[in-house]
Coordinates of C-alpha atoms and ligand atoms in Angstrom, one line a residue:
X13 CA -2.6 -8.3 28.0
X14 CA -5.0 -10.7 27.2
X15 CA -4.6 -14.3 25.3
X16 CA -5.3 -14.1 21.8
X17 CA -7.1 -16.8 20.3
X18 CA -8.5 -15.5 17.1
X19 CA -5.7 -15.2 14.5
X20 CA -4.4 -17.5 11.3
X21 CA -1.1 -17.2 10.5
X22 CA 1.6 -19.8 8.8
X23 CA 3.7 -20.2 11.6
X24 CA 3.8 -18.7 15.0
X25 CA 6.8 -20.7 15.5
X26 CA 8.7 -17.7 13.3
X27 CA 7.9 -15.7 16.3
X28 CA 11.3 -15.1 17.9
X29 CA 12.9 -14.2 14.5
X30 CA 9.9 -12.1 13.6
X31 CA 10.2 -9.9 17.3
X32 CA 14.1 -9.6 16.7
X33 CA 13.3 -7.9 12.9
X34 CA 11.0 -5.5 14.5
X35 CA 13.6 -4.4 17.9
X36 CA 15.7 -3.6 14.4
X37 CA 13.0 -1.9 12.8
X38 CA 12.4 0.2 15.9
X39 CA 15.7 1.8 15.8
X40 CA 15.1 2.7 12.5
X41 CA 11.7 4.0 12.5
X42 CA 12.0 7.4 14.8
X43 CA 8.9 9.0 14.1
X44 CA 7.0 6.0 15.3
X45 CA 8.8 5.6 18.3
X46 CA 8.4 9.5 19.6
X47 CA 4.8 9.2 18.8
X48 CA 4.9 6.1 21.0
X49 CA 6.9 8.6 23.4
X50 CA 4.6 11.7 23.3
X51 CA 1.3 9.9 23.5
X52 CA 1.7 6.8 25.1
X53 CA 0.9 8.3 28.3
X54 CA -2.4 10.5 27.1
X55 CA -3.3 7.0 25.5
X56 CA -5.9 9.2 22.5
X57 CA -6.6 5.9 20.6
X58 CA -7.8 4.3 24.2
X59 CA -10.4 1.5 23.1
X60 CA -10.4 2.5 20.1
X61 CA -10.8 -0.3 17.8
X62 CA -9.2 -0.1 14.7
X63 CA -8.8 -2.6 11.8
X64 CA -5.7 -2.4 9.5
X65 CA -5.5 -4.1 5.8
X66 CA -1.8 -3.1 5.1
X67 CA 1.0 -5.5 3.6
X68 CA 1.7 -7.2 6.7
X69 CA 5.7 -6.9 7.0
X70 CA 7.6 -6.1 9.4
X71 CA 7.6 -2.0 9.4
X72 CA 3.9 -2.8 9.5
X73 CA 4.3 -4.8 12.9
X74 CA 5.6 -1.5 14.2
X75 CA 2.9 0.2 13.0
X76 CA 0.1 -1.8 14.6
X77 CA 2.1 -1.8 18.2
X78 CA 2.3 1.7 18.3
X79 CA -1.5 2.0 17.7
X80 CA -1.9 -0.7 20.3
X81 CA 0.6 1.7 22.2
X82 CA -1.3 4.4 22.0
X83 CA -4.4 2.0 23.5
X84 CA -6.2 0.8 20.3
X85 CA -7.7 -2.3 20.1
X86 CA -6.0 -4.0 16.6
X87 CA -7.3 -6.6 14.4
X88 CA -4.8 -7.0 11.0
X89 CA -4.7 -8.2 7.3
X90 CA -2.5 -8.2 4.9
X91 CA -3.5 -5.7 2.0
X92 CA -2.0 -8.1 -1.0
X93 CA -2.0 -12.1 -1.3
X94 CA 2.1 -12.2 -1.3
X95 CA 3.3 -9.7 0.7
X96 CA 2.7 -10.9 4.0
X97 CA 6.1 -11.8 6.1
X98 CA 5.4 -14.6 7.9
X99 CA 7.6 -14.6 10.4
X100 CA 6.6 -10.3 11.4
X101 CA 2.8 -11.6 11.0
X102 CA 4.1 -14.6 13.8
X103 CA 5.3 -12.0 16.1
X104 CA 2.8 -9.7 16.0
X105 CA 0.3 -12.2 16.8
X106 CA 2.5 -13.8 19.6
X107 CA 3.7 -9.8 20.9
X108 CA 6.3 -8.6 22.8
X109 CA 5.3 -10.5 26.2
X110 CA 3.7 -13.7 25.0
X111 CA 5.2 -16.9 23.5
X112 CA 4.1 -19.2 20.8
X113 CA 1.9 -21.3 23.4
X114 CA 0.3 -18.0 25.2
X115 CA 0.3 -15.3 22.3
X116 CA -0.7 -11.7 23.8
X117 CA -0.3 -9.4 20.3
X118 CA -2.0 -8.7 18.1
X119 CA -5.2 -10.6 16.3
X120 CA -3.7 -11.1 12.3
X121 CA -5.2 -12.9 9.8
X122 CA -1.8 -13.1 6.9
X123 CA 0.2 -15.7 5.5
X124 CA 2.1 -14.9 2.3
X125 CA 0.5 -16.8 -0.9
X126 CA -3.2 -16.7 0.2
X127 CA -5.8 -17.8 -2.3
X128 CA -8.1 -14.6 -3.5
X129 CA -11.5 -16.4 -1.4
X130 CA -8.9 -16.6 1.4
X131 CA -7.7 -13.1 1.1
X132 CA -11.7 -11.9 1.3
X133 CA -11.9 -14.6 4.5
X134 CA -9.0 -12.7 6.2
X135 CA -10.6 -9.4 5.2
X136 CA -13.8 -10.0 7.2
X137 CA -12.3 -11.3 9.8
X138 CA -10.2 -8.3 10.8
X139 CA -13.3 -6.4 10.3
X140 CA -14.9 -8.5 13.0
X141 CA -14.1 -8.3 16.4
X142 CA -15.2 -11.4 18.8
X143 CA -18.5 -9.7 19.8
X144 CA -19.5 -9.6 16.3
X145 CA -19.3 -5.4 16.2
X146 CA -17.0 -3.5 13.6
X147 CA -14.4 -1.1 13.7
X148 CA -14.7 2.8 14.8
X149 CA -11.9 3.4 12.2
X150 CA -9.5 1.6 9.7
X151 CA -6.1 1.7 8.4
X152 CA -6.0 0.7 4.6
X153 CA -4.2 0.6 1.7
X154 CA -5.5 0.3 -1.6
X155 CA -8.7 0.7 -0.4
X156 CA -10.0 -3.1 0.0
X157 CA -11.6 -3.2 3.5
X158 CA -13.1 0.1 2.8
X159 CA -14.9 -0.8 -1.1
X160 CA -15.5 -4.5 1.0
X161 CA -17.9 -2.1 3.5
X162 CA -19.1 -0.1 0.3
X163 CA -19.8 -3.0 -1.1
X164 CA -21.5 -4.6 1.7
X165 CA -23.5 -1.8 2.4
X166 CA -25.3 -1.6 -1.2
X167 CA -25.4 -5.4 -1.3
X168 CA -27.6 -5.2 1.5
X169 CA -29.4 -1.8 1.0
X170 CA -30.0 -2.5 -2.7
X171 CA -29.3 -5.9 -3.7
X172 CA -27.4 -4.4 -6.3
X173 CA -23.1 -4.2 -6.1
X174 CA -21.5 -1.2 -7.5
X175 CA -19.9 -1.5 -11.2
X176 CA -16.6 -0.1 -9.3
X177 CA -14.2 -3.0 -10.3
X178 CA -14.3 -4.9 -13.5
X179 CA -16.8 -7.2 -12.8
X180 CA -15.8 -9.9 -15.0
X181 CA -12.8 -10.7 -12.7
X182 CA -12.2 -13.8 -10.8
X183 CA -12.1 -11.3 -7.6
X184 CA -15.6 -9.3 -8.3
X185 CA -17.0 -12.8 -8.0
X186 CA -15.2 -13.9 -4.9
X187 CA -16.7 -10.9 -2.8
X188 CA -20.2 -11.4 -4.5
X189 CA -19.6 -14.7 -3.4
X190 CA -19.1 -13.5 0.3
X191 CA -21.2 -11.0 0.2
X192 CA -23.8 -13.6 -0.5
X193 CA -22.7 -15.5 2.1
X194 CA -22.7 -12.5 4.9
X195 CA -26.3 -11.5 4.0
X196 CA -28.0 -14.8 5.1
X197 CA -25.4 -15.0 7.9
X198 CA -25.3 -11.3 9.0
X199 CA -28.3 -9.7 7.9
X200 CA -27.5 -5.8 7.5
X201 CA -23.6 -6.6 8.9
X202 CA -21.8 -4.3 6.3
X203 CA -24.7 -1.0 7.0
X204 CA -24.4 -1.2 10.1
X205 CA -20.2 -1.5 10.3
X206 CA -20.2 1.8 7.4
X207 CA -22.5 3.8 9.8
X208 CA -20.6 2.8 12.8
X209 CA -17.1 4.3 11.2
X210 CA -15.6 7.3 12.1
X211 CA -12.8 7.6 9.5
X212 CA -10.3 5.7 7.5
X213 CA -6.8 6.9 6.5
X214 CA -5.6 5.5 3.3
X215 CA -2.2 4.6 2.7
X216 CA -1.7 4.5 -1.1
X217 CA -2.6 6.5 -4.5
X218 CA -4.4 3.9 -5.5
X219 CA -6.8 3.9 -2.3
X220 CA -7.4 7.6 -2.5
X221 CA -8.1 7.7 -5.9
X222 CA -10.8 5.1 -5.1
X223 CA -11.6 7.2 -2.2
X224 CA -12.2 10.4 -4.5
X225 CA -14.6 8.5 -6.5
X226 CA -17.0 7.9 -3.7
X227 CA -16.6 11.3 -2.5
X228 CA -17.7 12.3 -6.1
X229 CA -20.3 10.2 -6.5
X230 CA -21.6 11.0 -3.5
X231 CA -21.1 7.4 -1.7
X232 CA -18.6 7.5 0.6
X233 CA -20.0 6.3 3.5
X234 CA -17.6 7.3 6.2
X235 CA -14.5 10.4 6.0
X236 CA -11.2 9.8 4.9
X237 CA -7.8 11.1 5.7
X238 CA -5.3 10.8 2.6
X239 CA -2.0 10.2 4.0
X240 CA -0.6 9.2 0.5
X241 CA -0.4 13.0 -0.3
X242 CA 1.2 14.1 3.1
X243 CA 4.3 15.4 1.4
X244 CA 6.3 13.4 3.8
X245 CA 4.5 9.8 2.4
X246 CA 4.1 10.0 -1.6
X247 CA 7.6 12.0 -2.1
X248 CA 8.9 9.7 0.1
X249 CA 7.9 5.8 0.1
X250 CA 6.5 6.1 -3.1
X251 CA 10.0 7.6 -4.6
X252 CA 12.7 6.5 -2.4
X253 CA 11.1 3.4 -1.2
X254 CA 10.8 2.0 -4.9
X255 CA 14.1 2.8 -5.3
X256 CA 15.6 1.2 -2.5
X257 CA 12.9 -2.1 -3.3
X258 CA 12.0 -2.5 -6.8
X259 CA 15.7 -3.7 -7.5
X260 CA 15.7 -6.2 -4.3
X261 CA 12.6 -7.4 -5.9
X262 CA 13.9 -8.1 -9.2
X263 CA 17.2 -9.2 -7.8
X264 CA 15.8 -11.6 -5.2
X265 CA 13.0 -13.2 -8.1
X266 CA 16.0 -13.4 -10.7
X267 CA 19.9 -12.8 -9.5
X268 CA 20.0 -11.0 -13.0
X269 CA 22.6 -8.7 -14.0
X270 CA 20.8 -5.0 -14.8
X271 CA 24.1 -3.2 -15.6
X272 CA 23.5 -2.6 -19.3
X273 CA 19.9 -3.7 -19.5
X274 CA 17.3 -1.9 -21.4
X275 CA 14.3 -1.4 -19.3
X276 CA 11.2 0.4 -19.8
X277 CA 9.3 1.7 -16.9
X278 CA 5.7 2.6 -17.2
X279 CA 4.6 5.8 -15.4
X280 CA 6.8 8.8 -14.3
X281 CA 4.6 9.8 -11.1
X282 CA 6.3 9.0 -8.2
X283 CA 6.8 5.3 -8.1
X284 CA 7.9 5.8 -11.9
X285 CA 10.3 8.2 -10.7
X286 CA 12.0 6.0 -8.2
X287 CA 12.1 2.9 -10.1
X288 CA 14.1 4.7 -12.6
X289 CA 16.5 6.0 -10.3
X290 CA 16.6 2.0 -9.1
X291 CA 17.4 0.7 -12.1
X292 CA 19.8 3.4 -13.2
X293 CA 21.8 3.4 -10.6
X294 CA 22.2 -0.3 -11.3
X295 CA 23.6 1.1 -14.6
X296 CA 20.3 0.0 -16.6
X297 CA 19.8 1.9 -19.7
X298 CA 16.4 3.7 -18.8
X299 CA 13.3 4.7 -20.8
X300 CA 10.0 5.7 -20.1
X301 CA 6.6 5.8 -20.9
X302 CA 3.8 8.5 -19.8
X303 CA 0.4 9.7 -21.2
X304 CA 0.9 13.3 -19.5
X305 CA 2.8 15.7 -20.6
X306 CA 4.2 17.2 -17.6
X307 CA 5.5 13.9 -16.5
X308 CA 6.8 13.1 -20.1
X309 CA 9.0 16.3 -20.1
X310 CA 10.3 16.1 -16.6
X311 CA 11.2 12.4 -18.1
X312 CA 12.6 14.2 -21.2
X313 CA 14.7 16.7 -18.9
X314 CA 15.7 14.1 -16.5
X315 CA 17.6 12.8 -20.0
X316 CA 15.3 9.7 -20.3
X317 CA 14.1 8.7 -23.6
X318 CA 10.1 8.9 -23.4
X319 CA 8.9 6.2 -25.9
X320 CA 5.8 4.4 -26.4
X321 CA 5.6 0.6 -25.5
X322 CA 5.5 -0.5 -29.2
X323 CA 8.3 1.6 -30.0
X324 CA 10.5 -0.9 -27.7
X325 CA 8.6 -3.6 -26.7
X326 CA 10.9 -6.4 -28.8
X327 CA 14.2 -4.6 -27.7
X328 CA 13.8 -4.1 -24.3
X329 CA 14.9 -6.8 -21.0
X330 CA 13.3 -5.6 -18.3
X331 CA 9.7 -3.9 -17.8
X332 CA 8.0 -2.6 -15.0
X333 CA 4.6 -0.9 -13.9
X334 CA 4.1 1.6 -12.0
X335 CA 1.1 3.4 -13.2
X336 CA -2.0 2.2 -11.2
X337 CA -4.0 2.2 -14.2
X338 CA -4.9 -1.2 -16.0
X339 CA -4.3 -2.7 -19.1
X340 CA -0.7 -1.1 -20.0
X341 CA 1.4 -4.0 -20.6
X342 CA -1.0 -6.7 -22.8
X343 CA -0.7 -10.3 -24.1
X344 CA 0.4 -8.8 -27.9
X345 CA 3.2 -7.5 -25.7
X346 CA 4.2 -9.9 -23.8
X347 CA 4.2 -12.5 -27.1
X348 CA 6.4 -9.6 -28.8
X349 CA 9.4 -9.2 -26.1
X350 CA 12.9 -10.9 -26.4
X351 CA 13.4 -14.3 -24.9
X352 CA 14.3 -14.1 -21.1
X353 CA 12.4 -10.9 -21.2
X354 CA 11.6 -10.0 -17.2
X355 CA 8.2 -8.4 -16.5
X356 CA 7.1 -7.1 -13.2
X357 CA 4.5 -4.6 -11.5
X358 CA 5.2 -2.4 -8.9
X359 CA 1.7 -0.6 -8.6
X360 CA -1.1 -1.5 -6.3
X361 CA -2.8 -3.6 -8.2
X362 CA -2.5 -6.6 -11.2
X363 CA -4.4 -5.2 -13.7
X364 CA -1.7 -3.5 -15.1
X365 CA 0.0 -6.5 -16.7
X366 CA -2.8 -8.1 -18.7
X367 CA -2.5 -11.8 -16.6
X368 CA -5.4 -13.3 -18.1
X369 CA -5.0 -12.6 -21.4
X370 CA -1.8 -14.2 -21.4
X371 CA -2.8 -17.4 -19.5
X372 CA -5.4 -17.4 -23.1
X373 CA -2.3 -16.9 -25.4
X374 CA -2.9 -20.4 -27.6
X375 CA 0.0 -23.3 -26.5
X376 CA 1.2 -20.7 -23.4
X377 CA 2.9 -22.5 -20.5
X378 CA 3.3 -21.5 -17.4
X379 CA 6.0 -23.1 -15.0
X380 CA 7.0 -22.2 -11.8
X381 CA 10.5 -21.4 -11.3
X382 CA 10.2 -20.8 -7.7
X383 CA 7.6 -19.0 -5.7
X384 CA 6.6 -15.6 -7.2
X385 CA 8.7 -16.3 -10.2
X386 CA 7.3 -18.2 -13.4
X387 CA 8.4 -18.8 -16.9
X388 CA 5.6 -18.6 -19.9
X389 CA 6.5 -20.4 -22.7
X390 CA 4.9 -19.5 -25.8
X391 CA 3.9 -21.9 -28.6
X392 CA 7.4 -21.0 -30.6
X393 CA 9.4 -21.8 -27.7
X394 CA 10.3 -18.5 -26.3
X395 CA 9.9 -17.7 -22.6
X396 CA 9.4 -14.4 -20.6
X397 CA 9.7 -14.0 -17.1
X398 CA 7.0 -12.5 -15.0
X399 CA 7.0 -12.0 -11.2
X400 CA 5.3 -12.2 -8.5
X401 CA 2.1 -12.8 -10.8
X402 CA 1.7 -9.3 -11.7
X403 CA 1.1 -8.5 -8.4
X404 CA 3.5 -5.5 -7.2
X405 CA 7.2 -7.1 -7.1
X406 CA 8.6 -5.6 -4.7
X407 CA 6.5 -7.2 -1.7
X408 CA 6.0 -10.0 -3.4
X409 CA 9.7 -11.1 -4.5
X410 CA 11.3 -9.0 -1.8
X411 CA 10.5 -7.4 1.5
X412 CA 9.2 -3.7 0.9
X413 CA 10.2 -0.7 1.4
X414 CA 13.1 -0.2 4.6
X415 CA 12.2 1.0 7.7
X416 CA 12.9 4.4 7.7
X417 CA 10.9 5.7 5.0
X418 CA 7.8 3.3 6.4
X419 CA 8.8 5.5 9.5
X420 CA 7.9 8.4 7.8
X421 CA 4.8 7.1 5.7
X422 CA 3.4 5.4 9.4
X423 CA 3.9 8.6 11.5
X424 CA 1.2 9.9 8.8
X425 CA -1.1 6.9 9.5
X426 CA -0.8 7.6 13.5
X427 CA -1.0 10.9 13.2
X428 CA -4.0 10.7 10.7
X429 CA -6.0 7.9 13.0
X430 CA -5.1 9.9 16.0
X431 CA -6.9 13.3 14.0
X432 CA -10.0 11.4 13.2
X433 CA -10.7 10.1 16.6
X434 CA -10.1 13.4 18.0
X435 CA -12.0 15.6 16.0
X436 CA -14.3 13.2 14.3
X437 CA -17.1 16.3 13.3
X438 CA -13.9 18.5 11.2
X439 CA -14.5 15.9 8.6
X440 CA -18.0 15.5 7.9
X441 CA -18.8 19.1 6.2
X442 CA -22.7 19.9 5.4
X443 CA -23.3 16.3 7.0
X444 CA -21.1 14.8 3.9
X445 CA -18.0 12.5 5.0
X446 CA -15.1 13.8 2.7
X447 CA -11.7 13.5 1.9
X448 CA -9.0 15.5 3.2
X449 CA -5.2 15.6 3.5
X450 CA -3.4 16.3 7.0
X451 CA -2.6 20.4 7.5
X452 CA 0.9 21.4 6.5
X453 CA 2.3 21.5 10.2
X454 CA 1.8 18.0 10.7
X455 CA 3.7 16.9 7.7
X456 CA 6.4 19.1 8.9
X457 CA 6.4 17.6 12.0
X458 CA 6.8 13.8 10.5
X459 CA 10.0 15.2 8.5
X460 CA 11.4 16.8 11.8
X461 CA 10.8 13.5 13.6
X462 CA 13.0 12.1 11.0
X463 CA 16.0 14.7 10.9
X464 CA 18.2 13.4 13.7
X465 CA 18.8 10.4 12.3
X466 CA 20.2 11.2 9.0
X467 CA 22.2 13.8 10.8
X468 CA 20.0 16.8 9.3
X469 CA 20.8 20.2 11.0
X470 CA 18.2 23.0 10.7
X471 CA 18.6 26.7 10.3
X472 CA 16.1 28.8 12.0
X473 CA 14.4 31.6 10.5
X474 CA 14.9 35.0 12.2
X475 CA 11.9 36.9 13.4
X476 CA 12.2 39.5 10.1
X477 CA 12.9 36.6 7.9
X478 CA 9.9 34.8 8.6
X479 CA 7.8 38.0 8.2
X480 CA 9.8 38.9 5.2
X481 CA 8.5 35.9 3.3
X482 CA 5.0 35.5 5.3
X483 CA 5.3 32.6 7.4
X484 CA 5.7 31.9 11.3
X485 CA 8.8 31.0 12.7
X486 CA 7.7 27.9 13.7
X487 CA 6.3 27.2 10.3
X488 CA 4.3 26.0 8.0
X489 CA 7.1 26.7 5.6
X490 CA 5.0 26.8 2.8
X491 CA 1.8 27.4 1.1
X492 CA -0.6 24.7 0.5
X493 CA -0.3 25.2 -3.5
X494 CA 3.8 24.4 -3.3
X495 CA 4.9 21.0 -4.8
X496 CA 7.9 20.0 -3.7
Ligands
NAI22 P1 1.2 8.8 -9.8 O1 -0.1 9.2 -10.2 O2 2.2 9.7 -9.2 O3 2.0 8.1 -11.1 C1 1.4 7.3 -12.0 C2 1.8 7.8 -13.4 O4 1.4 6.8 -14.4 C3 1.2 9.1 -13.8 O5 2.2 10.1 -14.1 C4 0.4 8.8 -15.0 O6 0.3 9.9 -15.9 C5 1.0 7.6 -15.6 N1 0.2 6.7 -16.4 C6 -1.1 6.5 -16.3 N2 -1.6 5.7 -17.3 C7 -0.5 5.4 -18.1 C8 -0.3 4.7 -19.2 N3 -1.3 4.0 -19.8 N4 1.0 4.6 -19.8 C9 2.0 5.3 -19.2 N5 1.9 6.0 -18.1 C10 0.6 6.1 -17.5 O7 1.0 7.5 -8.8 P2 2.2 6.9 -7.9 O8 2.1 7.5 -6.5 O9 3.4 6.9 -8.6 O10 1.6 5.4 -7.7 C11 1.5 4.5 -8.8 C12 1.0 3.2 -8.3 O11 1.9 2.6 -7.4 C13 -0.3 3.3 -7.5 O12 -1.1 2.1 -7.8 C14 0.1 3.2 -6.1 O13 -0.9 2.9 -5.2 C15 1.3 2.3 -6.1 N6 2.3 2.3 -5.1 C16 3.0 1.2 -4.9 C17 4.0 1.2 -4.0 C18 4.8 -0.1 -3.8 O14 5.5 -0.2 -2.8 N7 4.7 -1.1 -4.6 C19 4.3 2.3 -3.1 C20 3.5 3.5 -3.4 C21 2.6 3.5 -4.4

C-alpha cells in the first residue's frame, strides 16, 4: 500500500492502542470477517472509491478495512462532532502495515469535539479524492454527505438551497457558507459528484427517512440501499445496541446511581425500546412517552406507564430522546425539572433537546463539568445536567454500540455497497434512482453469519415442512410483510 498523506486526525501517535482495539473488535465482529473471507479473493469493490461519513469508532475501523479488503478505495469522516475515537481514527489512518511516520490506511478526516465549520471541512474532504473527482458510492449515516451533494447540486443548478433543514440554525448557515465557498472554487463540483454516484447505503432511521423525502419529492439524485430496515440492523443496533450503550453513556458522563431513578424516555420505536430495557435493568423506574398508538400500547403491555412530558417533567431524574423528531424536550422543560436533573439524547440528531432555547433562558449558566458534560444553572440557582450537548450520548459520553451487534449492522453496509456496485441498473426504475431495502435472503444470511458465536444451533426444515408452510428449505423464512 501506498503512503497516505491526506488525512487530520488528533493524534496518530494513538495508533498502536487504536490497532490493538480493532484485532479485539475483529474477533467479535464475524460477519465482517467471513465477508472479508468469501470475497476478499473476487475483490467486487476493486477501485471502487467509496466515501464513508459514519461515527468513526472503532467497529467502524473494521468496517472501512473490510471495504478496503474487498479493494475499495476509502476516504472517512466521522458522521457526528463527538463521536469520533481518536485513537481507532489514528489507526485507521496509520493501517495495519504502516507506522506513525509512514501511515498506509486509510485517508480520515475525525477528531472527537470538532467545531460544526470543521465538521462541514472534514465532510468535503472525504468527498474528495486527490485528483479532485468524487465518489462512485458512499457509506452514510444520518444522511449528511448525501443532503451535502443535494445540496450542492441545487446550489449550483439553481442558486437556491432546499428548505430541508431548519434554516435558521447555526449549521444551515455553515454549509451555505461552504457551499459559497465551493462554487467560486469548484464551479459545478457538487453536479457533477451527484451524477457521478452510483448508490449510497444509509445506516440510520434518521438518514432513510431523509432519503424517503427525496425519493418523494422526486430529488434524489442517486439510489439508495436502506440498511437501517434490514431486519438484522434496526432490531438489532438500534434495540440491543442502545441497551448495552445508552447506560455506559450516562454512567461514564455522570457515575450516577440509576437503581431507583425515575426516568422518562421519549419514543418507543426501537431505540426507545432498548433504552428502556437499559435503564430498567439498572432497576430505574421506567416511563414513556409516544405520539402513536401502536407504540403506546406495546409500552402499556410491556407494563410501562405511557405519560406525557408535563405529566412528569418536575418528578422525573433522568430523561432521554430517542425519537428523531425535534423539539420534544424544550427550555419550559428543562427550567421545570428537579435539581440534578440529567438530560441526554440518544437520536441522530440535537434537535430534539431544544439547546438553543435554553442557552436564551434569562440568567442561564452553562459550566463545563468535564467534556461532554455541563451543568446549566438557572437564575434561581438550580442546575440540570445535560450531555454530550444534546448530541446522541451514547457516542458522545461513551463508546457506541459493542462490536457484535456493529458486526451485524456492517455485514448490511458490505453487503449493500457490494449490491449496488454489482447491479447498479436494479435500482434506478423508469430512469428514477429509488430507495430500496436488501431482499430477505441476505438479511438471513447476516444473522447466520452471526449464529456461531453466540452458540445458536439451527433446526432444518424437512422437505414437507418447508412446502407445508410455503417456503424453500433454504429460506427466505418469511414473507416480506412479517415484523419480527
Ligand atoms: P423509530 O421510528 O423506530 O422510533 C421513534 C419513535 O419516536 C416512534 O415510535 C415515534 O412514534 C416516536 N415519536 C415521534 N415523535 C414523538 C414525540 N414528539 N414524542 C414522543 N414520541 C415520539 O426510530 P428508531 O429506529 O428508534 O430511531 C430513533 C432515532 O435514533 C433516529 O434518529 C435514529 O437515527 C437514531 N438512532 C440512534 C442510534 C444511536 O446509537 N444513538 C442507533 C440507531 C438509531
Amino acid at each position: 500500500a501506498g503512503s497516505v498523506s491526506d488525512f487530520k486526525v488528533a493524534d496518530l501517535g494513538l495508533a498502536a492502542f487504536g490497532r490493538k482495539e480493532i484485532e479485539l473488535a475483529e474477533h467479535e465482529m464475524p460477519g465482517l470477517m467471513a465477508l472479508r473471507k468469501e470475497f476478499g479473493g473476487a475483490q467486487p469493490l476493486k477501485g471502487k472509491k467509496i466515501a464513508g461519513s459514519l461515527h468513526m469508532t472503532v467497529q467502524t475501523a473494521v468496517l472501512a478495512e473490510t471495504l478496503v479488503a474487498l479493494g475499495a478505495d476509502v476516504r472517512w469522516v466521522s458522521c457526528n462532532i463527538f463521536s469520533t475515537q481518536d485513537h481507532a481514527a489514528a489507526a485507521t489512518v496509520v493501517g495495519p502495515n504502516g507506522t506513525p511516520d509512514n501511515p498506509q490506511g486509510i485517508p480520515v478526516f475525525a477528531w472527537k469535539g470538532e467545531t460544526l465549520e470543521e465538521y462541514w471541512w472534514c465532510t468535503e474532504q472525504m468527498l474528495t479524492w486527490p485528483d479532485g473527482s468524487g465518489p462512485d458510492s458512499i457509506v452514510d449515516d444520518g444522511g449528511d454527505a448525501t443532503l451535502l451533494i443535494h445540496m450542492g447540486t441545487e446550489y449550483e443548478t439553481g442558486g437556491v438551497v432546499p428548505q430541508a433543514e431548519d434554516t435558521d440554525s447555526e449549521e444551515y448557515q455553515v454549509i451555505l457558507n461552504l457551499l459559497r465557498r465551493s462554487i467560486v472554487d469548484h464551479q459545478g463540483r457538487y453536479t457533477r459528484m451527484g451524477a457521478n454516484i452510483i448508490g449510497v447505503t444509509e445506516e440510520t432511521t434518521t438518514g432513510v427517512h431523509r432519503l424517503y423525502e427525496f425519493e418523494r419529492a422526486g430529488t434524489l439524485l442517486f439510489p439508495a440501499i436502506n440498511v437501517n430496515d434490514s431486519v438484522t440492523k434496526s432490531k438489532f443496533d438500534n434495540k440491543y445496541g442502545c441497551r448495552h450503550s445508552l447506560i455506559d453513556g450516562i454512567n461514564r458522563g455522570t457515575d450516577v446511581m440509576i437503581a431507583g431513578k425515575l426516568a422518562v424516555v421519549c419514543g418507543y420505536g426501537d431505540v426507545g425500546k432498548g433504552s428502556v430495557e437499559s435503564l430498567r435493568g439498572q432497576g430505574a423506574r421506567v416511563v414513556v412517552t409516544e405520539v402513536d398508538p401502536i407504540c403506546a400500547l406495546q409500552a402499556a403491555m410491556d407494563g410501562l406507564e405511557v405519560v406525557t412530558l408535563d405529566d412528569v417533567v418536575g418528578k422525573a431524574d433522568i430523561f432521554v430522546t430517542t425519537t428523531g423528531n425535534k423539539d420534544i424536550i424544550m427550555a419550559d422543560h428543562m427550567q421545570a425539572m428537579k435539581h440534578q436533573a440529567i438530560v441526554g439524547n440518544i437520536g441522530h440528531f440535537d434537535n430534539e433537546i431544544d439547546m438553543a432555547g435554553l442557552a436564551k433562558v434569562p440568567g442561564v449558566v452553562k459550566t463545563e463539568v468535564k467534556p461532554q458534560v455541563h451543568e446549566w444553572t438557572f437564575a434561581d440557582g438550580k442546575k440540570i445536567i445535560v450531555l454530550s450537548e444534546g448530541r446522541l450520548l451514547n457516542l458522545g459520553n461513551a463508546t457506541g454500540h459493542p462490536s457484535f451487534v456493529m458486526s451485524a449492522s456492517f455485514a448490511n453496509q458490505t453487503i449493500a455497497q457490494i449490491e449496488i456496485h454489482k447491479n447498479p441498473e436494479a435500482y434506478v426504475v423508469d430512469g428514477k434512482p429509488t430507495v430500496t431495502t436488501l431482499p430477505k435472503h441476505l438479511d438471513e444470511k447476516v444473522a447466520r453469519l452471526h449464529l456461531d458465536a453466540v452458540g445458536a444451533k439451527l433446526t432444518t426444515l424437512s422437505k414437507e415442512q418447508a412446502e407445508y408452510i410455503g417456503v424453500d428449505v433454504a429460506g427466505p423464512y418469511k414473507s416480506d410483510h412479517y415484523r419480527y
